[in-house]
Short mmCIF file of C-alpha atoms and ligand atoms in Angstrom, two decimals:
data_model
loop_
_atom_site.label_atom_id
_atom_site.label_comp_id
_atom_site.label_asym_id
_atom_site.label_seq_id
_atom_site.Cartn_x
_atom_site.Cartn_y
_atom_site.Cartn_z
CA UNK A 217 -9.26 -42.92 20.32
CA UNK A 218 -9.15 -43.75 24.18
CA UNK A 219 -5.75 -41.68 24.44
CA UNK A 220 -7.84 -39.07 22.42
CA UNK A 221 -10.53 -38.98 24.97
CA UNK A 222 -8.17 -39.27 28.07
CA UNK A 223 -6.46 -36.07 27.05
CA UNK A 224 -7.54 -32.87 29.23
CA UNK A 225 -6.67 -30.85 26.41
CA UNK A 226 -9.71 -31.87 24.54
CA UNK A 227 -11.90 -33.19 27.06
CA UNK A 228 -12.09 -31.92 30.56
CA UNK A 229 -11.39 -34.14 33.24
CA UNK A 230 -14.70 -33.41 34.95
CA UNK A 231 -16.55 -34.30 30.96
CA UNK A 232 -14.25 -37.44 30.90
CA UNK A 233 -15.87 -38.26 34.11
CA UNK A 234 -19.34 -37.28 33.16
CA UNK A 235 -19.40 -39.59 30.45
CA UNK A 236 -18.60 -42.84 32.50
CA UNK A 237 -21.06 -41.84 34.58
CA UNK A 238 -23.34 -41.84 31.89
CA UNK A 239 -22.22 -44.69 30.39
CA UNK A 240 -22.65 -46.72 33.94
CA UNK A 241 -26.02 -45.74 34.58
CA UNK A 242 -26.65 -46.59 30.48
CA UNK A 243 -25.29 -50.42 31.37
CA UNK A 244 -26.95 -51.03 34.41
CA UNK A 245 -30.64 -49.92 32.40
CA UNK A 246 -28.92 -52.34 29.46
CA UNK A 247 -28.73 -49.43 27.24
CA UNK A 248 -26.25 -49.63 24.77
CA UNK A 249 -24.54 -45.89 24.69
CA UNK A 250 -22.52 -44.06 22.17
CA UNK A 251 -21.32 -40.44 21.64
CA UNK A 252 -21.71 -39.71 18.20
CA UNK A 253 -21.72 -36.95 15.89
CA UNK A 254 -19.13 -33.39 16.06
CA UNK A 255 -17.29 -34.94 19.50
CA UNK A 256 -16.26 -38.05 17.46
CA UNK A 257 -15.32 -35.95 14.81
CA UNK A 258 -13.47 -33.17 16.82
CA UNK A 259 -12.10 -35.65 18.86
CA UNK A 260 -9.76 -37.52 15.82
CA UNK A 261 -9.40 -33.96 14.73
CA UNK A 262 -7.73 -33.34 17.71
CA UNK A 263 -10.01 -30.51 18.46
CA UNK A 264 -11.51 -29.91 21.97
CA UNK A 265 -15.07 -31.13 22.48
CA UNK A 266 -17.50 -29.12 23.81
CA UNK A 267 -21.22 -30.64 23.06
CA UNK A 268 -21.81 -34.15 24.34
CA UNK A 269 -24.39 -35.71 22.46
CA UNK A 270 -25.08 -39.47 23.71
CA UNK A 271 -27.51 -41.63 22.07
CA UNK A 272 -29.02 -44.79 23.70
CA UNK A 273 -29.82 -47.99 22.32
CA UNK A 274 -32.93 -48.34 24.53
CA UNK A 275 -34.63 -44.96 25.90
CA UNK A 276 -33.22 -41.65 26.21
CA UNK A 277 -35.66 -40.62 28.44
CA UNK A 278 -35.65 -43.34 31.08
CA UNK A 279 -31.95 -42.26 31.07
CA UNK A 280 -32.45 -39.34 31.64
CA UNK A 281 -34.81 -39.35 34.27
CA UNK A 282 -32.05 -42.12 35.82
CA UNK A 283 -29.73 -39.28 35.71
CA UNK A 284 -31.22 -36.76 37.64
CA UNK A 285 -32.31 -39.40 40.54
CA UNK A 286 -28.50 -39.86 40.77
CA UNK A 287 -26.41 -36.71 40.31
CA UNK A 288 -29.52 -34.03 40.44
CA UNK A 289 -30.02 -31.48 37.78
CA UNK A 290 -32.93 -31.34 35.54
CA UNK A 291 -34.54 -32.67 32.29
CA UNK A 292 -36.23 -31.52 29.56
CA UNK A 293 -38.19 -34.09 27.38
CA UNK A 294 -39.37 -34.47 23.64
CA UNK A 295 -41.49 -37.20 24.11
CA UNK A 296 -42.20 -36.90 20.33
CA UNK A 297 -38.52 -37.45 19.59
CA UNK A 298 -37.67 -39.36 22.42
CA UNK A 299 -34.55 -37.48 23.23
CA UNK A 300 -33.84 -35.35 26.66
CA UNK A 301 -31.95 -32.88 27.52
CA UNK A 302 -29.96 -33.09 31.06
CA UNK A 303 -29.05 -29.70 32.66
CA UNK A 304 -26.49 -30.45 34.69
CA UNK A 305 -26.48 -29.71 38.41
CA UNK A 306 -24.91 -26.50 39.36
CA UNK A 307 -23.86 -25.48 36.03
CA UNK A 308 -24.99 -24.18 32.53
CA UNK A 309 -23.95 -27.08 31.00
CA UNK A 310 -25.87 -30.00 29.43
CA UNK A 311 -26.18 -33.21 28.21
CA UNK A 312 -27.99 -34.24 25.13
CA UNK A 313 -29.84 -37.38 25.51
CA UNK A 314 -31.15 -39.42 21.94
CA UNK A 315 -32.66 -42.68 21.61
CA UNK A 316 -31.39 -44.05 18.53
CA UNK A 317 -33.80 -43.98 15.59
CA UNK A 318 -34.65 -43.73 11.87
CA UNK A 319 -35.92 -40.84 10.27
CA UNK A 320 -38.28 -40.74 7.45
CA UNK A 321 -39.81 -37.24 5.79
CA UNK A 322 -43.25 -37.12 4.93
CA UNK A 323 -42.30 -34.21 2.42
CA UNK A 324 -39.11 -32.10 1.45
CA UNK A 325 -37.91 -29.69 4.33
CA UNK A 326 -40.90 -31.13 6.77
CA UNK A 327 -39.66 -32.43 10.06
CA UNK A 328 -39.09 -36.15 9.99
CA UNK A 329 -41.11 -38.77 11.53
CA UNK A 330 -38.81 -41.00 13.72
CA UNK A 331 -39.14 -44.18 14.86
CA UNK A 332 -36.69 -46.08 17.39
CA UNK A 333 -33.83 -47.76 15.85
CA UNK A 334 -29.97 -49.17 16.19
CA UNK A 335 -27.32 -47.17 16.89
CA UNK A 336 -26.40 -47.99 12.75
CA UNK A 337 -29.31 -46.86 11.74
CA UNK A 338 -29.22 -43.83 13.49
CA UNK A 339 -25.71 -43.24 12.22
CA UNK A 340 -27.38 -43.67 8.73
CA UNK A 341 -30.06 -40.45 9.38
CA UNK A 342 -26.95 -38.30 9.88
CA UNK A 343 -25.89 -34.84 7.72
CA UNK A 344 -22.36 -36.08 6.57
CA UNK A 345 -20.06 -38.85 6.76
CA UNK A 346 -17.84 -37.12 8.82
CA UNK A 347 -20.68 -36.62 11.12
CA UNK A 348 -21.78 -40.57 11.34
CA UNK A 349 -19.77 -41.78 13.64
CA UNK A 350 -20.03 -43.13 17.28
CA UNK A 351 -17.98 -44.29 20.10
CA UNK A 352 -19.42 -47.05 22.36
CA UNK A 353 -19.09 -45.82 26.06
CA UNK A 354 -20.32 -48.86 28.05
CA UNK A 355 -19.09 -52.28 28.79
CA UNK A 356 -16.63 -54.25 26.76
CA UNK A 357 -17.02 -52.27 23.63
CA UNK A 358 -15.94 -49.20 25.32
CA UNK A 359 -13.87 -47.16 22.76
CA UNK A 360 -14.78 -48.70 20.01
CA UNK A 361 -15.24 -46.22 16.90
CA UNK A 362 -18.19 -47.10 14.39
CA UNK A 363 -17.59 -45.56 11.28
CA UNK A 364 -20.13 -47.42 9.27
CA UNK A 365 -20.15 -44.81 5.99
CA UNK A 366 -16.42 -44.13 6.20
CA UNK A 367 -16.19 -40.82 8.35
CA UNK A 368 -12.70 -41.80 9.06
CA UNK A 369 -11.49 -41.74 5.57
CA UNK A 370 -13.39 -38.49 4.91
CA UNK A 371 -12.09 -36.91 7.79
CA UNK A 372 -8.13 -37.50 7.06
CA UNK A 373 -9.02 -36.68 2.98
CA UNK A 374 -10.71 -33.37 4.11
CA UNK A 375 -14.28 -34.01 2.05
CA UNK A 376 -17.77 -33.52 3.04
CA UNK A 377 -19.82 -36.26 1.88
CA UNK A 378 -23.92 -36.56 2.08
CA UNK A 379 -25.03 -40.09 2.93
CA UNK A 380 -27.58 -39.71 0.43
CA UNK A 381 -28.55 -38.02 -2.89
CA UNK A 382 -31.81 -37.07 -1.66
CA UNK A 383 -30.11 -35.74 1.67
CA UNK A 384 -30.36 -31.86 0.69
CA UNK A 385 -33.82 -32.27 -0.76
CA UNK A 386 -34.92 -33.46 2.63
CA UNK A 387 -33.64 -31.25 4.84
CA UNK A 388 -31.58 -28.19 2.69
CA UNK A 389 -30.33 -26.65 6.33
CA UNK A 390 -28.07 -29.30 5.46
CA UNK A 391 -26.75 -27.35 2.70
CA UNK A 392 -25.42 -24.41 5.53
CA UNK A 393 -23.86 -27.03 7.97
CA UNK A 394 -22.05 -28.55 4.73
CA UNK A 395 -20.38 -25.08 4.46
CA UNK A 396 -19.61 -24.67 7.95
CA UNK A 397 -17.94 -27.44 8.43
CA UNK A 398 -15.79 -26.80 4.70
CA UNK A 399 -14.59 -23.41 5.40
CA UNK A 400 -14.05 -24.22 9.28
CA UNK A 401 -11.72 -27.13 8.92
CA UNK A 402 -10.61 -25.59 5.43
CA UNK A 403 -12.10 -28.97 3.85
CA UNK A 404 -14.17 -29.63 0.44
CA UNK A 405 -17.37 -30.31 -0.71
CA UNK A 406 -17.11 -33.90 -2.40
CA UNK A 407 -18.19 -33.00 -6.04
CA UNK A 408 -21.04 -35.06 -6.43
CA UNK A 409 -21.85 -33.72 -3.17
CA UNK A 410 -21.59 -30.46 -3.93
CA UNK A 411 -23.84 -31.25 -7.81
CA UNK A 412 -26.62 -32.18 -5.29
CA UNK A 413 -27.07 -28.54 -4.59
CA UNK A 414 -29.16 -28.53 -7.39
CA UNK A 415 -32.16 -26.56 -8.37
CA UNK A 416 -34.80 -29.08 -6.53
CA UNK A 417 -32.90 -28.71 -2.97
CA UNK A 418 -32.60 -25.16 -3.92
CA UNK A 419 -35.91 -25.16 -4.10
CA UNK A 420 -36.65 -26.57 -0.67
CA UNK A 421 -35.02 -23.60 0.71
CA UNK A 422 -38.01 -21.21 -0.24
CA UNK A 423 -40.09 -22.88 2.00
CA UNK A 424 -38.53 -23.22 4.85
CA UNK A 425 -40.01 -21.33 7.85
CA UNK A 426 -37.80 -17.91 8.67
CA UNK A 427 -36.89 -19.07 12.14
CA UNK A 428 -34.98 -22.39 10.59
CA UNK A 429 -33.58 -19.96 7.92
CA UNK A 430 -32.34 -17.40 10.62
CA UNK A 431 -31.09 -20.01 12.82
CA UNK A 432 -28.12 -21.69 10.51
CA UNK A 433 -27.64 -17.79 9.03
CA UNK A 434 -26.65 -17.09 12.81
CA UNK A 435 -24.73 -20.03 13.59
CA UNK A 436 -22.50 -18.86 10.46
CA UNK A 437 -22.53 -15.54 11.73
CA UNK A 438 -20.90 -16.82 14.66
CA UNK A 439 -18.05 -18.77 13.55
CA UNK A 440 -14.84 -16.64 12.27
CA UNK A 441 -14.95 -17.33 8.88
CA UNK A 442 -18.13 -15.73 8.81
CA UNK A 443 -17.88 -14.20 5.29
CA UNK A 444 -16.22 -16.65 3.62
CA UNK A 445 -19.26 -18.89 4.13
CA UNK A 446 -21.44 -16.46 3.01
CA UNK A 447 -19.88 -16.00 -0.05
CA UNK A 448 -19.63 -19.47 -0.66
CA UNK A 449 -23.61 -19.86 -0.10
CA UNK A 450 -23.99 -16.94 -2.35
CA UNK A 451 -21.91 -18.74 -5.19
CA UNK A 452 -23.95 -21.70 -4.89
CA UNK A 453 -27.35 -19.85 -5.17
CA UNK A 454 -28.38 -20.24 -1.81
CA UNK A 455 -29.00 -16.74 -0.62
CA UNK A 456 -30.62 -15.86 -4.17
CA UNK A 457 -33.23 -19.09 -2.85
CA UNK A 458 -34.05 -18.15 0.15
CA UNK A 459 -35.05 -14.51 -1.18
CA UNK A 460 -34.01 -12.54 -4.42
CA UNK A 461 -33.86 -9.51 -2.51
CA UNK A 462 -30.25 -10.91 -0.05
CA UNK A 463 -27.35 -9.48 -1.14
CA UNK A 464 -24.08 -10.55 -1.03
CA UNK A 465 -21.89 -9.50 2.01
CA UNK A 466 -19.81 -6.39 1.03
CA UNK A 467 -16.44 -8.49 1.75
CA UNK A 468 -15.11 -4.79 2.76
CA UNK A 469 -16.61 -5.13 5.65
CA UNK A 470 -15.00 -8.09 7.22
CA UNK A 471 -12.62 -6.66 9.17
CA UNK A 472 -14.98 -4.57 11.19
CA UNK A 473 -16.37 -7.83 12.57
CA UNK A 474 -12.59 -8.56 14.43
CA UNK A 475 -12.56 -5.07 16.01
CA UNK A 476 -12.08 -4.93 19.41
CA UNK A 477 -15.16 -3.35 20.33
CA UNK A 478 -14.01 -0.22 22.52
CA UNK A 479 -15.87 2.89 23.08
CA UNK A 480 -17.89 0.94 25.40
CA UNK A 481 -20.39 -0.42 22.56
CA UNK A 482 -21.82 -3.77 23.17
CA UNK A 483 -21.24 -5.35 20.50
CA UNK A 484 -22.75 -8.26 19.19
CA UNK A 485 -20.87 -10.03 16.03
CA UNK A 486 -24.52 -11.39 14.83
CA UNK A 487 -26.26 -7.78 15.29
CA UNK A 488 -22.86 -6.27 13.47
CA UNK A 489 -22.93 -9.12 10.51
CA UNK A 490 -26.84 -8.77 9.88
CA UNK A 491 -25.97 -4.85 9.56
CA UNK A 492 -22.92 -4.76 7.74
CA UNK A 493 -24.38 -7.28 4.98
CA UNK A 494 -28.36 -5.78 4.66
CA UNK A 495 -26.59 -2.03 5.01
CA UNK A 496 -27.11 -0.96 1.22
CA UNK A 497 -30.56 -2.10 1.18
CA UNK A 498 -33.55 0.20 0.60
CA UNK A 499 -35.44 0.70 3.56
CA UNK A 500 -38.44 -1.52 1.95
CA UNK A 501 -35.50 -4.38 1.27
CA UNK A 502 -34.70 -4.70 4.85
CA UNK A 503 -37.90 -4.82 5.98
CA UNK A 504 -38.67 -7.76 3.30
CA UNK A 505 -35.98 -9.62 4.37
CA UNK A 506 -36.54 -8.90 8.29
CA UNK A 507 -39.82 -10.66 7.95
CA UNK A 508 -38.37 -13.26 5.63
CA UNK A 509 -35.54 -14.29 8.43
CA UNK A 510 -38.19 -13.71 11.24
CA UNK A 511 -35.90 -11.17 12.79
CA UNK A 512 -36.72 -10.08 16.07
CA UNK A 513 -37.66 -6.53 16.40
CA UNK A 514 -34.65 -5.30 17.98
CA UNK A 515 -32.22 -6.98 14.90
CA UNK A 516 -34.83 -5.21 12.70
CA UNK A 517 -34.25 -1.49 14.16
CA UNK A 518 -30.89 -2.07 14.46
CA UNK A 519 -30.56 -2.99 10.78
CA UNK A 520 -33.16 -0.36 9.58
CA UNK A 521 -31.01 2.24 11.56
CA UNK A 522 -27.63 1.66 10.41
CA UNK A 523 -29.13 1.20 6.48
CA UNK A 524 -30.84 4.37 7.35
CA UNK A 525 -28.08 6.16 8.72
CA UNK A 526 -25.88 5.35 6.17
CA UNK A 527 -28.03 6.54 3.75
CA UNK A 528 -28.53 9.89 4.98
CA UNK A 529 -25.19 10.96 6.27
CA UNK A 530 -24.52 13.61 3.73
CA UNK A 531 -27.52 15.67 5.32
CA UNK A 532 -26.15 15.06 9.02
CA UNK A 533 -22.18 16.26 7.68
CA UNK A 534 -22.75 19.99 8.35
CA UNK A 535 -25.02 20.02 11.35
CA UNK A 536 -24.16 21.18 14.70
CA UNK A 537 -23.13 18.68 17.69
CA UNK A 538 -26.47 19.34 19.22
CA UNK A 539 -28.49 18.54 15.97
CA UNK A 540 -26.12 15.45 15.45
CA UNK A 541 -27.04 14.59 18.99
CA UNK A 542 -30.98 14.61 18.53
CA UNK A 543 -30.94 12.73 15.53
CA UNK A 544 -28.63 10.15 16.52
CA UNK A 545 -30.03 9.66 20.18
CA UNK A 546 -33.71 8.09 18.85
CA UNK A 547 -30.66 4.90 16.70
CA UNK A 548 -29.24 2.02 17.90
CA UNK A 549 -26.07 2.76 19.42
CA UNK A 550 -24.90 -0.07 17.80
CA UNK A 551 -26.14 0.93 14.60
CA UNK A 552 -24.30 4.34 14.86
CA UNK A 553 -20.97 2.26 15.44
CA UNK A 554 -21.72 0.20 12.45
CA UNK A 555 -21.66 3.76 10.20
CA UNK A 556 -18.63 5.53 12.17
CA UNK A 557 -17.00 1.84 11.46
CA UNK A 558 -17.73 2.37 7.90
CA UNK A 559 -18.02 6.14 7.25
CA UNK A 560 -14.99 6.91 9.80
CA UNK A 561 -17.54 10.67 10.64
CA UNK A 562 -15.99 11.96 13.46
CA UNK A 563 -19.30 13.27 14.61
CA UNK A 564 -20.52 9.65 15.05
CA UNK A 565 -17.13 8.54 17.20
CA UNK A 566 -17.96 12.25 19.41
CA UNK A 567 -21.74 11.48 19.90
CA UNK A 568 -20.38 7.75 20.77
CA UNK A 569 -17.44 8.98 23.27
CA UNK A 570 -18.90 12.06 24.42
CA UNK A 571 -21.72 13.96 23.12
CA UNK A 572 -24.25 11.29 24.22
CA UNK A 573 -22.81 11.95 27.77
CA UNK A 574 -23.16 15.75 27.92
CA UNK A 575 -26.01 16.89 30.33
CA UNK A 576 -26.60 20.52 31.92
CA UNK A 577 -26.08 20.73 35.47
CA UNK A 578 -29.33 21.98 36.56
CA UNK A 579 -32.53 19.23 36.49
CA UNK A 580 -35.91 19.26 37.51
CA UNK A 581 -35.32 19.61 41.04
CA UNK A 582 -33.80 22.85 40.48
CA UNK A 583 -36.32 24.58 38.18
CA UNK A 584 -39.13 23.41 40.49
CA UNK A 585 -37.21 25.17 43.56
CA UNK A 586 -36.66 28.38 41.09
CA UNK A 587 -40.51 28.19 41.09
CA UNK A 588 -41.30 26.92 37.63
CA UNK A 589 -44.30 25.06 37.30
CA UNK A 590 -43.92 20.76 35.68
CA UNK A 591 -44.71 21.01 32.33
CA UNK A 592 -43.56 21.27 28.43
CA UNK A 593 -40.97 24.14 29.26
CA UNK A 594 -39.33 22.12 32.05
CA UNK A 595 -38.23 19.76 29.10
CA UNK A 596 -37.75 23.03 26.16
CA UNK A 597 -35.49 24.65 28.69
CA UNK A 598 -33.37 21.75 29.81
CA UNK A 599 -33.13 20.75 25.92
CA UNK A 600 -31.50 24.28 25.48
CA UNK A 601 -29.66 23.89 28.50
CA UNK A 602 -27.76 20.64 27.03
CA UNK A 603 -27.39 22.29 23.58
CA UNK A 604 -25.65 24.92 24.82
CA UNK A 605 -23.05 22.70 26.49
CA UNK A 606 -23.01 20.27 23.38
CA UNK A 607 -22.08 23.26 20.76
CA UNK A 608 -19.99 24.92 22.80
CA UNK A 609 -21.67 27.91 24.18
CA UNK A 610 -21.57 26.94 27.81
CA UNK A 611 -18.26 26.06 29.23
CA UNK A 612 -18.72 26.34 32.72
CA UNK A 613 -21.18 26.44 35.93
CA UNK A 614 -21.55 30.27 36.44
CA UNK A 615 -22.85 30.44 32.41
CA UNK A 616 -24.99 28.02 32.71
CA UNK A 617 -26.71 29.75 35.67
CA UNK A 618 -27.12 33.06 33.56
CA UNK A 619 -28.18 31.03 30.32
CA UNK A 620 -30.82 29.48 33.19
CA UNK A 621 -31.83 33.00 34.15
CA UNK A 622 -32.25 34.30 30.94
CA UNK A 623 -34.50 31.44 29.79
CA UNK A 624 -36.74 31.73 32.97
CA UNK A 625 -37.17 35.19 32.77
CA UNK A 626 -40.21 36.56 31.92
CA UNK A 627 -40.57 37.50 27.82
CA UNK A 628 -41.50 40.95 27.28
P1 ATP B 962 -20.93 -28.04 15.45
O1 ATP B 962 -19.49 -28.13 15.82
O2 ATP B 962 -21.19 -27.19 14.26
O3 ATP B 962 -21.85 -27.72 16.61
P2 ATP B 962 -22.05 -30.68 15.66
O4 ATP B 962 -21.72 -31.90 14.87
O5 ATP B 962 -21.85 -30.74 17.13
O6 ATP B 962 -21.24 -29.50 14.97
P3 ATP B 962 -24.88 -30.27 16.03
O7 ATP B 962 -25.72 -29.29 15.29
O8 ATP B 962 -24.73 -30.15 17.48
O9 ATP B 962 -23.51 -30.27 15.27
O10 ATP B 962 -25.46 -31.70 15.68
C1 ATP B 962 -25.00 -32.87 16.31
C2 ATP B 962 -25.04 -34.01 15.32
O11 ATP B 962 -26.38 -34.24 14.90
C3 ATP B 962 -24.26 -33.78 14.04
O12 ATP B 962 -22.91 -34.13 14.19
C4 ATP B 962 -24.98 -34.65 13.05
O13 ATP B 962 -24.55 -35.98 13.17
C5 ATP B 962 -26.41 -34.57 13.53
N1 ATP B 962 -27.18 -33.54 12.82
C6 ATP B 962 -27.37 -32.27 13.18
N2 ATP B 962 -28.15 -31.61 12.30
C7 ATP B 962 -28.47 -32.50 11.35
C8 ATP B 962 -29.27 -32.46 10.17
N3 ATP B 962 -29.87 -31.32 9.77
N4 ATP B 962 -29.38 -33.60 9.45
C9 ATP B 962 -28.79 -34.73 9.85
N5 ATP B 962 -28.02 -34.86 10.93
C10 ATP B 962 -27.86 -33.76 11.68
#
């Protein structure tokens, strides 16, 4: 494990560092401190590390505050949890800081009531076996591994193990991490692990707030096995819990997420996932489901647009570029990628590329020096201005003048 942890590969120097600082200012408080949880488990994975989560026999907070006095940065405390989190100094990165503890829940899917603890027992609150371990940082135990609910043994057989039966009934987020962690290290779900995802934790699901909901739907979003993990959730009945109304993610679709994203679209692989998946929905159906997930209002245009879109391309197919243009300019731009992505209209790619670009030459500053007076026609004759250009009719600076000239002169 030391070797593990001494490698650069998997733990930055300047992290390898961080945590015997840590671990210093945890022994001279007489804190007993641990890193526990995905760095143990990456670690004898022989994955790099990236979060540091360090609990404290003792008080998270004092730590914390400890910290800062020393090396600077900031904290941010949950008194209520006793935990901290230490921004580091001069960087985005952070540090959390937990004070061992117990959980207990005072119903299914509540937040638990915690209490301060041992390190063991706090191993014992965990998700997963593979999840409940912790290495001792400070003084003579430094390096040593506690693997109290064999997390080890898990770990080199590949199996995701609950600590308890009731574990999904408590907390049924638990039920999205379990497939995270299967398809991302290509593991299984221990079978009477996997019999606990039963109708009662199912159950649990339907009330859970939107935001929790929405939050371990993104964090799957994010990883690349993305689809894989939804259709696993589907197959266990999860998305049918959380609403009737979520469909199952068109596995067509999954190679859209990979694509480079050129045409200078900013694309964001949660913003394309919700779309691609909610795309065949009725307009009613997304909305449903927007307010069931708690989706900001941005994610709920931009999945409104492109089911919208979608839906009525065969009116768009014969119109001109400038009618293409109008219609498309009040969507997502995002959302009009989504479609070309899917529908491969080469109207969508030219509004993307080009059409969106196209403006006349002359502006507002010229018609008010040509004497026109601000007002609706400033806007009617620059809109026929632009259409010209966009279908064609204008190809140059001299027509555009005369187009100009015929549009300001007075109607007989
Ligand atoms: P990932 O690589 O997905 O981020 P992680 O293990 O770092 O994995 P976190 O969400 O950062 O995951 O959680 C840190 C640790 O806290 C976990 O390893 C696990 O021990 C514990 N944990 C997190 N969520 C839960 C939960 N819902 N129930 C019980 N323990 C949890």
């Amino acid at each position: 494990m030391l070797r593990l942890m001494r490698d650069p590969n998997l733990l930055p120097s300047e992290k390898q560092t961080l945590l015997s600082n840590i671990a210093n200012l945890a022994a001279s408080l007489g804190m007993p401190c641990y890193v526990v949880g995905g760095f143990v488990r990456d670690l004898l994975l022989g994955r790099p590390v990236n979060d540091l989560d360090v609990v404290v026999e003792g008080d998270a907070i004092k730590l914390g505050k400890k910290l800062v006095e020393t090396y600077g940065g900031k904290l941010t405390t949950h008194f209520k949890f006793h935990t901290a989190i230490w921004h580091l100094p001069d960087s985005d990165d952070f540090v959390d800081l937990i004070t061992a503890r117990k959980e207990t829940y005072d119903r299914p899917g509540a937040l638990p009531t915690i209490t301060p603890a041992t390190i063991e027992d706090d191993l014992l609150r965990r998700d997963f076996s593979i999840n409940a371990m912790a290495l001792r940082l400070d003084g003579e135990g430094f390096g040593e591994v506690l693997d109290p609910l064999k997390g080890q043994t898990d770990l080199e057989r590949g199996v995701i193990q609950v600590l308890h039966p009731k574990s999904f009934v408590d907390d049924p987020t638990r039920i999205f991490r379990a497939i995270r962690y299967e398809s991302r290290y290509g593991f299984a779900l221990d079978a009477d692990t996997q019999a606990l995802i039963n109708p009662e934790a199912l159950k649990v699901l339907h009330s859970l707030s939107g935001e929790r909901l929405r939050h371990e739907l993104d964090l799957i979003l994010d990883e690349p096995h993305s689809v894989q993990m939804i259709l696993r959730i589907a197959s266990l009945g999860v998305l049918a819990a959380i609403h009737p109304k979520m469909p199952e993610f068109n596995a067509d679709h999954e190679d859209f997420l990979e694509m480079d994203m050129r045409l200078d679209v900013e694309a964001d692989r949660r913003v394309m996932s919700y779309m691609f998946w909610f795309i065949d929905l009725s307009e009613a159906d997304v909305i449903t489901l927007a307010n069931r997930l708690d989706f900001t209002n941005e994610l709920t245009l931009a999945v409104w647009a492109a089911a919208q879109l979608k839906r009525g391309m065969p009116h768009l197919i014969d119109l001109r570029p400038s009618e293409w243009t109008y219609a498309l300019e009040k969507l997502p731009l995002l959302s009009i990628y989504a479609v070309y992505l899917i529908s491969r209209e080469s109207a969508l790619l030219s509004y993307i590329s080009i059409w969106r670009h196209v403006k006349p030459q002359t502006n507002g500053d010229d018609l008010k020096k040509l004497g026109l007076q601000p007002g609706p026609r400033f806007g009617e004759i620059l809109t026929e201005l632009r259409s010209a250009w966009l279908d064609g009719v204008l190809s140059n600076k001299t027509e555009e003048e005369e187009l100009l000239r015929s549009l300001i002169a007075p109607r007989s």
